[in-house]
Coordinates of C-alpha atoms in Angstrom, one line a residue:
M1 CA -5.5 8.1 27.6
E2 CA -5.1 8.6 23.8
R3 CA -8.2 7.7 21.7
I4 CA -9.0 6.7 18.2
F5 CA -11.7 8.5 16.4
A6 CA -13.9 7.1 13.5
E7 CA -16.7 8.6 11.4
Y8 CA -19.6 6.5 10.1
Y9 CA -22.3 7.2 7.6
I10 CA -25.3 5.2 8.9
E11 CA -28.9 4.4 8.1
T12 CA -31.4 2.9 10.7
P13 CA -35.1 2.6 11.4
Y14 CA -34.4 3.0 15.1
E15 CA -33.6 6.2 17.1
V16 CA -30.1 7.2 16.0
E17 CA -28.8 7.5 19.5
Q18 CA -30.0 4.0 20.2
A19 CA -28.3 2.5 17.1
A20 CA -25.0 4.3 17.7
A21 CA -24.9 3.0 21.2
V22 CA -25.3 -0.5 19.9
L23 CA -22.4 0.1 17.4
A24 CA -20.2 1.3 20.2
G25 CA -21.1 -1.5 22.6
E26 CA -20.7 -4.2 20.0
Q27 CA -17.3 -3.0 18.9
S28 CA -15.9 -2.6 22.4
S29 CA -16.8 -4.1 25.8
G30 CA -20.6 -5.0 25.1
T31 CA -22.7 -7.5 23.5
F32 CA -26.3 -8.0 22.8
V33 CA -27.1 -8.4 26.6
S34 CA -25.5 -7.3 29.9
V35 CA -23.0 -9.9 31.0
P36 CA -21.4 -10.3 34.5
G37 CA -18.1 -8.7 34.8
E38 CA -19.1 -5.6 32.5
T39 CA -18.7 -3.2 35.5
A40 CA -19.0 0.5 35.4
E41 CA -15.2 0.7 36.0
L42 CA -14.5 -1.6 33.1
K43 CA -16.9 0.3 30.7
Q44 CA -15.3 3.7 31.8
R45 CA -11.9 2.4 30.7
F46 CA -12.7 0.1 27.6
A47 CA -16.1 0.9 26.3
A48 CA -16.3 2.9 23.0
R49 CA -17.9 6.3 23.3
V50 CA -20.4 8.0 20.9
E51 CA -18.8 11.4 20.5
H52 CA -21.2 13.1 18.0
I53 CA -24.3 12.5 16.0
E54 CA -25.4 14.7 12.9
K55 CA -28.8 13.6 11.6
L56 CA -29.3 13.8 7.8
D57 CA -32.2 12.9 5.6
L58 CA -34.9 10.4 6.1
V59 CA -35.7 7.8 3.4
D60 CA -38.7 5.4 2.8
E61 CA -36.8 2.3 1.9
P62 CA -33.8 0.4 3.5
S63 CA -30.5 0.7 1.6
I64 CA -29.4 -2.8 2.5
P65 CA -31.1 -5.7 4.4
G66 CA -31.6 -5.2 8.0
N67 CA -34.4 -4.9 10.6
A68 CA -37.6 -3.3 9.1
I69 CA -40.2 -1.6 11.4
P70 CA -43.6 -1.1 9.8
G71 CA -44.4 2.5 9.4
K72 CA -41.0 3.8 10.2
K73 CA -38.8 5.8 8.0
Y74 CA -35.1 5.2 7.7
Q75 CA -32.9 8.0 9.3
R76 CA -29.5 8.6 7.8
A77 CA -26.8 10.2 10.1
K78 CA -23.1 10.9 10.5
V79 CA -21.8 9.3 13.8
Q80 CA -18.4 9.7 15.3
V81 CA -17.2 6.9 17.9
S82 CA -13.9 6.8 19.8
W83 CA -12.0 4.0 21.5
S84 CA -9.2 4.1 24.1
I85 CA -5.7 3.1 22.6
E86 CA -5.8 0.6 25.5
N87 CA -8.2 -1.6 23.6
F88 CA -5.7 -2.6 20.9
G89 CA -2.5 -0.8 21.4
Y90 CA -0.7 -0.7 18.1
N91 CA -2.1 -4.0 16.7
L92 CA -3.2 -3.1 13.2
P93 CA -5.4 -6.1 12.5
V94 CA -7.2 -5.6 15.8
L95 CA -7.6 -2.0 15.2
I96 CA -9.2 -2.8 11.7
S97 CA -11.4 -5.6 13.3
T98 CA -12.6 -2.8 15.7
L99 CA -13.2 -0.2 13.0
Q100 CA -14.7 -2.6 10.5
G101 CA -15.7 -5.7 12.2
N102 CA -19.1 -7.1 13.2
L103 CA -20.7 -3.7 13.0
Y104 CA -21.6 -4.4 9.3
E105 CA -23.6 -7.4 10.5
I106 CA -25.7 -5.4 13.2
S107 CA -29.3 -5.7 12.2
Q108 CA -30.2 -2.3 13.5
F109 CA -28.4 -0.8 10.5
T110 CA -29.8 -0.7 6.9
G111 CA -26.6 1.1 5.9
L112 CA -23.1 1.6 7.4
K113 CA -19.9 2.9 5.9
L114 CA -16.6 3.8 7.5
M115 CA -15.9 7.3 6.2
D116 CA -12.5 8.2 8.0
F117 CA -10.6 7.6 11.1
D118 CA -7.8 9.4 12.9
V119 CA -5.1 7.9 15.0
P120 CA -2.9 9.7 17.7
D121 CA 0.7 11.0 17.1
S122 CA 2.1 8.1 19.0
F123 CA 1.5 5.7 16.0
K124 CA 4.5 7.3 14.3
N125 CA 6.6 5.6 16.9
H126 CA 5.3 2.2 15.9
F127 CA 4.5 2.4 12.1
K128 CA 7.1 3.7 9.5
G129 CA 4.5 4.3 6.7
P130 CA 5.5 4.7 3.2
R131 CA 9.3 4.7 2.9
F132 CA 9.4 6.3 -0.7
G133 CA 5.9 7.8 -1.4
I134 CA 5.6 10.5 -3.9
Q135 CA 9.1 12.1 -3.7
G136 CA 11.1 8.8 -3.6
S137 CA 9.1 7.3 -6.4
K138 CA 9.5 10.4 -8.7
A139 CA 13.3 10.6 -7.7
S140 CA 13.9 7.0 -8.7
C141 CA 12.7 7.7 -12.2
G142 CA 14.3 11.1 -12.5
V143 CA 10.9 12.8 -12.7
G144 CA 10.6 16.4 -11.4
D145 CA 7.7 18.9 -11.7
R146 CA 5.5 16.8 -13.7
P147 CA 3.6 13.5 -13.3
M148 CA 5.2 10.1 -13.7
I149 CA 3.9 8.8 -17.0
G150 CA 3.2 5.0 -16.8
T151 CA 1.6 1.9 -18.6
I152 CA 0.5 -1.5 -18.0
I153 CA 1.7 -4.5 -20.0
K154 CA -1.1 -5.4 -22.4
P155 CA -2.2 -8.2 -23.4
S156 CA -2.4 -8.7 -19.6
V157 CA -1.5 -12.3 -19.8
G158 CA -0.2 -14.5 -22.6
M159 CA 3.0 -12.9 -23.8
S160 CA 6.3 -14.7 -23.3
P161 CA 9.2 -13.0 -21.3
K162 CA 10.9 -12.3 -24.5
E163 CA 7.8 -10.7 -26.0
T164 CA 7.2 -8.7 -22.9
A165 CA 10.9 -7.5 -22.8
A166 CA 10.6 -6.3 -26.4
L167 CA 7.6 -4.2 -25.5
V168 CA 9.4 -2.8 -22.5
K169 CA 12.4 -1.8 -24.6
T170 CA 10.0 0.0 -26.9
L171 CA 8.4 1.8 -24.1
I172 CA 11.6 2.8 -22.5
E173 CA 12.9 4.1 -25.7
A174 CA 9.9 6.1 -25.9
G175 CA 10.6 8.0 -22.7
I176 CA 8.2 6.1 -20.4
D177 CA 8.8 6.4 -16.5
F178 CA 6.9 3.6 -15.1
I179 CA 5.7 0.1 -16.4
K180 CA 3.7 -2.5 -14.4
D181 CA 2.5 -6.1 -14.7
D182 CA -1.2 -6.3 -14.9
E183 CA -2.8 -7.6 -11.7
L184 CA -3.7 -10.7 -13.5
M185 CA 0.0 -11.6 -14.3
G186 CA 1.6 -13.6 -11.6
S187 CA 3.7 -16.5 -13.0
T188 CA 1.9 -18.1 -16.1
A189 CA 2.8 -21.2 -17.7
N190 CA 4.6 -19.4 -20.5
S191 CA 5.9 -16.5 -18.4
L192 CA 7.4 -17.8 -15.1
F193 CA 8.2 -14.8 -12.7
N194 CA 11.8 -15.3 -12.4
D195 CA 12.2 -15.6 -16.1
R196 CA 10.2 -12.4 -16.6
V197 CA 12.2 -10.4 -14.1
N198 CA 15.5 -11.5 -15.5
V199 CA 14.9 -10.4 -19.1
I200 CA 13.0 -7.2 -18.3
M201 CA 15.6 -6.1 -15.8
K202 CA 18.3 -6.6 -18.3
V203 CA 16.6 -4.4 -20.7
I204 CA 16.1 -1.7 -18.0
N205 CA 19.6 -1.9 -16.6
E206 CA 21.3 -1.6 -20.0
H207 CA 19.1 1.5 -20.8
A208 CA 19.9 3.0 -17.4
H209 CA 23.7 2.3 -17.9
K210 CA 23.6 4.1 -21.3
T211 CA 21.3 7.1 -20.3
G212 CA 21.2 7.5 -16.6
K213 CA 17.5 7.1 -16.5
K214 CA 16.2 3.9 -14.7
V215 CA 12.6 3.2 -15.6
M216 CA 10.5 1.8 -12.6
Y217 CA 8.9 -1.6 -13.4
A218 CA 6.4 -3.0 -10.8
F219 CA 6.6 -6.6 -10.8
N220 CA 3.4 -8.3 -9.4
I221 CA 4.7 -10.4 -6.4
S222 CA 1.2 -11.1 -5.1
D223 CA 1.2 -14.5 -3.5
E224 CA 1.7 -16.4 -0.2
I225 CA 4.0 -14.5 2.2
D226 CA 7.0 -16.8 1.8
A227 CA 6.7 -16.9 -2.0
M228 CA 6.4 -13.0 -2.0
Q229 CA 9.6 -12.7 0.1
R230 CA 11.4 -14.9 -2.6
K231 CA 10.1 -12.8 -5.4
Y232 CA 11.0 -9.5 -3.6
E233 CA 14.5 -10.7 -3.2
H234 CA 14.7 -11.9 -6.9
I235 CA 13.8 -8.3 -7.8
Q236 CA 16.5 -7.0 -5.5
K237 CA 19.0 -9.4 -7.0
N238 CA 18.2 -8.1 -10.5
E239 CA 18.5 -4.4 -9.3
G240 CA 14.8 -3.7 -9.7
T241 CA 13.2 -0.8 -7.7
C242 CA 9.5 -1.8 -7.3
A243 CA 7.1 -4.5 -6.4
M244 CA 3.4 -4.6 -6.9
I245 CA 1.0 -6.0 -4.5
S246 CA -2.7 -6.7 -4.9
I247 CA -3.3 -5.4 -1.4
N248 CA -7.0 -6.6 -1.1
S249 CA -5.9 -10.2 -2.1
V250 CA -2.8 -10.4 -0.1
G251 CA -4.2 -8.8 3.1
L252 CA -3.1 -6.4 5.6
S253 CA -0.5 -8.4 7.5
G254 CA 1.0 -10.0 4.4
T255 CA 1.4 -6.5 2.7
K256 CA 2.9 -5.0 5.8
K257 CA 5.4 -7.7 6.1
I258 CA 6.7 -6.9 2.5
C259 CA 6.6 -3.1 3.1
D260 CA 8.6 -3.5 6.3
Q261 CA 11.5 -4.8 4.2
G262 CA 12.0 -1.2 3.0
D263 CA 14.2 -1.5 0.1
L264 CA 11.6 -1.5 -2.8
V265 CA 8.9 0.9 -3.7
I266 CA 5.6 -0.8 -3.1
H267 CA 2.9 -0.3 -5.7
G268 CA -0.5 -1.0 -4.1
H269 CA -3.2 -2.2 -6.5
R270 CA -6.6 -2.0 -5.0
N271 CA -8.4 -4.5 -7.5
G272 CA -11.5 -5.7 -5.7
W273 CA -12.2 -2.1 -4.5
G274 CA -15.7 -2.1 -5.9
M275 CA -17.0 -4.7 -3.4
L276 CA -15.7 -2.5 -0.6
N277 CA -17.1 0.9 -1.7
R278 CA -19.5 0.8 -4.7
H279 CA -22.7 0.9 -2.6
P280 CA -23.1 4.3 -1.0
L281 CA -24.2 2.9 2.3
L282 CA -21.9 -0.1 2.7
G283 CA -18.0 -0.6 3.2
I284 CA -15.4 2.0 3.4
E285 CA -14.6 5.4 1.8
F286 CA -11.2 5.9 0.3
P287 CA -9.9 8.5 3.0
A288 CA -10.2 5.7 5.6
Y289 CA -9.1 3.0 3.2
Q290 CA -5.8 4.7 2.2
K291 CA -4.9 5.4 5.9
I292 CA -4.9 1.7 6.7
W293 CA -2.5 0.9 3.7
R294 CA -0.4 4.0 4.7
L295 CA 0.1 2.5 8.1
A296 CA 1.0 -0.7 6.4
G297 CA 3.7 1.1 4.4
V298 CA 2.3 1.2 0.9
D299 CA 4.1 3.8 -1.4
Q300 CA 1.8 4.0 -4.3
M301 CA -2.0 3.8 -4.3
H302 CA -4.5 3.4 -7.1
V303 CA -7.3 6.1 -7.1
N304 CA -9.0 5.5 -10.4
G305 CA -9.0 8.4 -12.9
I306 CA -11.1 11.3 -14.1
Q307 CA -13.8 10.2 -16.8
N308 CA -12.8 6.7 -16.1
K309 CA -14.2 3.5 -17.6
F310 CA -15.6 2.4 -14.2
W311 CA -18.5 3.4 -12.1
E312 CA -16.8 5.9 -9.8
S313 CA -17.6 9.6 -10.1
D314 CA -15.1 12.3 -10.8
D315 CA -15.8 13.8 -7.3
S316 CA -15.0 10.5 -5.6
V317 CA -11.7 10.3 -7.6
V318 CA -10.7 13.8 -6.7
K319 CA -11.4 13.1 -3.1
S320 CA -9.2 10.0 -3.2
I321 CA -6.4 12.0 -4.7
Q322 CA -6.5 14.8 -2.1
S323 CA -6.6 12.2 0.8
C324 CA -3.3 10.8 -0.6
L325 CA -1.8 14.2 -0.6
K326 CA -2.9 15.0 2.9
P327 CA -0.2 14.5 5.7
F328 CA -0.8 11.5 8.1
V329 CA 1.0 10.6 11.3
C330 CA 3.6 8.4 9.8
G331 CA 5.8 8.1 6.6
N332 CA 5.7 10.0 3.3
N333 CA 2.6 10.7 1.4
P334 CA 1.6 7.8 -1.1
L335 CA 1.8 8.6 -4.7
P336 CA -1.7 8.7 -6.2
V337 CA -1.9 6.2 -9.2
V338 CA -4.4 7.6 -11.8
S339 CA -5.6 4.9 -14.2
S340 CA -8.6 3.3 -15.7
G341 CA -9.2 4.2 -19.4
Q342 CA -6.9 7.3 -19.3
W343 CA -5.3 9.1 -22.2
G344 CA -4.1 12.5 -22.6
G345 CA -7.6 14.1 -23.0
Q346 CA -8.3 13.7 -19.2
A347 CA -5.1 15.5 -18.1
P348 CA -6.5 19.1 -18.3
E349 CA -9.5 18.2 -16.2
T350 CA -7.4 16.2 -13.7
Y351 CA -5.0 19.1 -13.4
R352 CA -7.9 21.6 -13.0
R353 CA -9.5 19.6 -10.3
T354 CA -6.5 18.7 -8.2
Q355 CA -3.9 21.4 -9.1
T356 CA -1.1 18.7 -8.7
T357 CA 1.4 17.0 -10.7
D358 CA 2.4 14.6 -7.9
L359 CA 0.7 11.7 -9.7
L360 CA 1.6 8.5 -11.5
Y361 CA -0.6 8.9 -14.6
M362 CA -1.1 5.5 -16.3
A363 CA -2.5 4.7 -19.6
G364 CA -2.7 1.2 -21.1
G365 CA -4.6 1.4 -24.4
G366 CA -4.0 5.2 -24.3
I367 CA -0.3 4.6 -25.0
L368 CA -0.2 1.1 -26.7
A369 CA -3.1 1.8 -29.1
H370 CA -2.0 5.2 -30.1
P371 CA -2.4 5.4 -34.0
M372 CA 1.2 6.5 -34.4
G373 CA 2.6 3.8 -32.0
A374 CA 3.7 3.4 -28.5
T375 CA 6.4 6.1 -28.7
A376 CA 3.8 8.7 -30.0
G377 CA 1.5 7.4 -27.2
V378 CA 4.0 8.3 -24.5
N379 CA 4.9 11.6 -26.2
A380 CA 1.2 12.4 -26.3
L381 CA 0.7 12.0 -22.5
Q382 CA 3.8 14.2 -21.9
Q383 CA 2.4 16.7 -24.2
A384 CA -1.1 16.6 -22.7
W385 CA 0.3 17.3 -19.1
K386 CA 2.4 20.1 -20.3
A387 CA -0.5 21.7 -22.0
A388 CA -2.8 21.1 -18.9
V389 CA -0.2 22.8 -16.6
D390 CA 0.2 25.6 -19.1
G391 CA -3.6 26.2 -19.2
L392 CA -4.2 25.2 -22.8
S393 CA -7.4 23.6 -23.8
I394 CA -7.6 20.3 -25.5
E395 CA -8.2 22.2 -28.8
E396 CA -5.3 24.5 -28.3
A397 CA -2.9 21.5 -27.4
A398 CA -4.0 19.6 -30.3
L399 CA -2.9 22.5 -32.7
Q400 CA 0.5 22.6 -31.0
Y401 CA 1.2 18.9 -30.5
P402 CA 0.9 16.4 -33.3
E403 CA 1.0 13.3 -31.2
F404 CA -1.6 14.6 -29.0
A405 CA -3.7 15.6 -31.9
A406 CA -3.6 12.0 -33.1
S407 CA -4.7 10.7 -29.7
V408 CA -7.7 13.2 -29.7
K409 CA -8.9 11.9 -33.1
K410 CA -8.5 8.3 -31.8
F411 CA -9.7 8.4 -28.3
S412 CA -12.1 11.4 -27.9
K413 CA -15.7 10.4 -27.5

């Protein structure tokens, strides 16, 4: 019978083998004590198995609250556990409950993080995965062998639909590929969702009719499921191409319900990610996280950015980008969305570390606060990426491209 494999990074004051067995039992057929009915036959068929243990370092103090044993050090280890597909079939919420459920509460652990997981090939018969992904997103905007260049509407909230549409017009005429609502923008008192879609898509469609290039705008539809459906249909009615969902807020089943429609590119915003990942020994790593949302069908995934304004290291960002580019059992590869304090100056290091242009490279202030205006801000990012692929240093690019030179003077630290 097919099995699903998961890798955890753990810390425990107990013998690792004992702690791993508790994890496997709690997340399958067992509980804290033997119960009638848990026969050897049942366990053979449904119990989780500890497949591999790799002991790592010992530490003196627990990373998170848990059982403390006087005089004991805390052992860290990598543990691989597997489950039969019979335990949950192709029920995604139950699968996630198994991989990430009560195990975080188990007192034997003073640290536990889901690092990655693998599912059998049969999942491709039950999950369509991203419909558009990298290639579909880029093709929709007419982008070839360079990153999509995008921005976020700023101020995040407060502008009227008319003011927002005016900014969109400026950005489109500047040559932008992608624009998105901020995750804080849903339907404010002075910018109702339908009104905003109507005026923005009028600008986008008029420009597409004149030039043949249709800019992708990600309207934030995050809401209750029925309301999201109505918003989705309103975007369709106005010939939009993309909807944004705050995936951690909406949840797995709500996001999948919208992705299953299959007509719009789904931009997955991961706001709230820090509470899932920021602690090194608690939560989930991005390689596992993005697989969950790929199974749900998300086409574009936020991955933070090199030299970002948040806490995440460059190494972590690079690993996140690489995990999106790695094939999975179903659908297209999701487009990595690089954002967070980005401007053209990070493009050379981003390209050096990833060697890919299959990205959505987004700058808010890096475009809108450019000293020569938003048009120059878009040009500066395009110039930065051309220079990065051509192997130019920031100094060499600044000598060649005036808009990029102005951004270097404005944004470099």
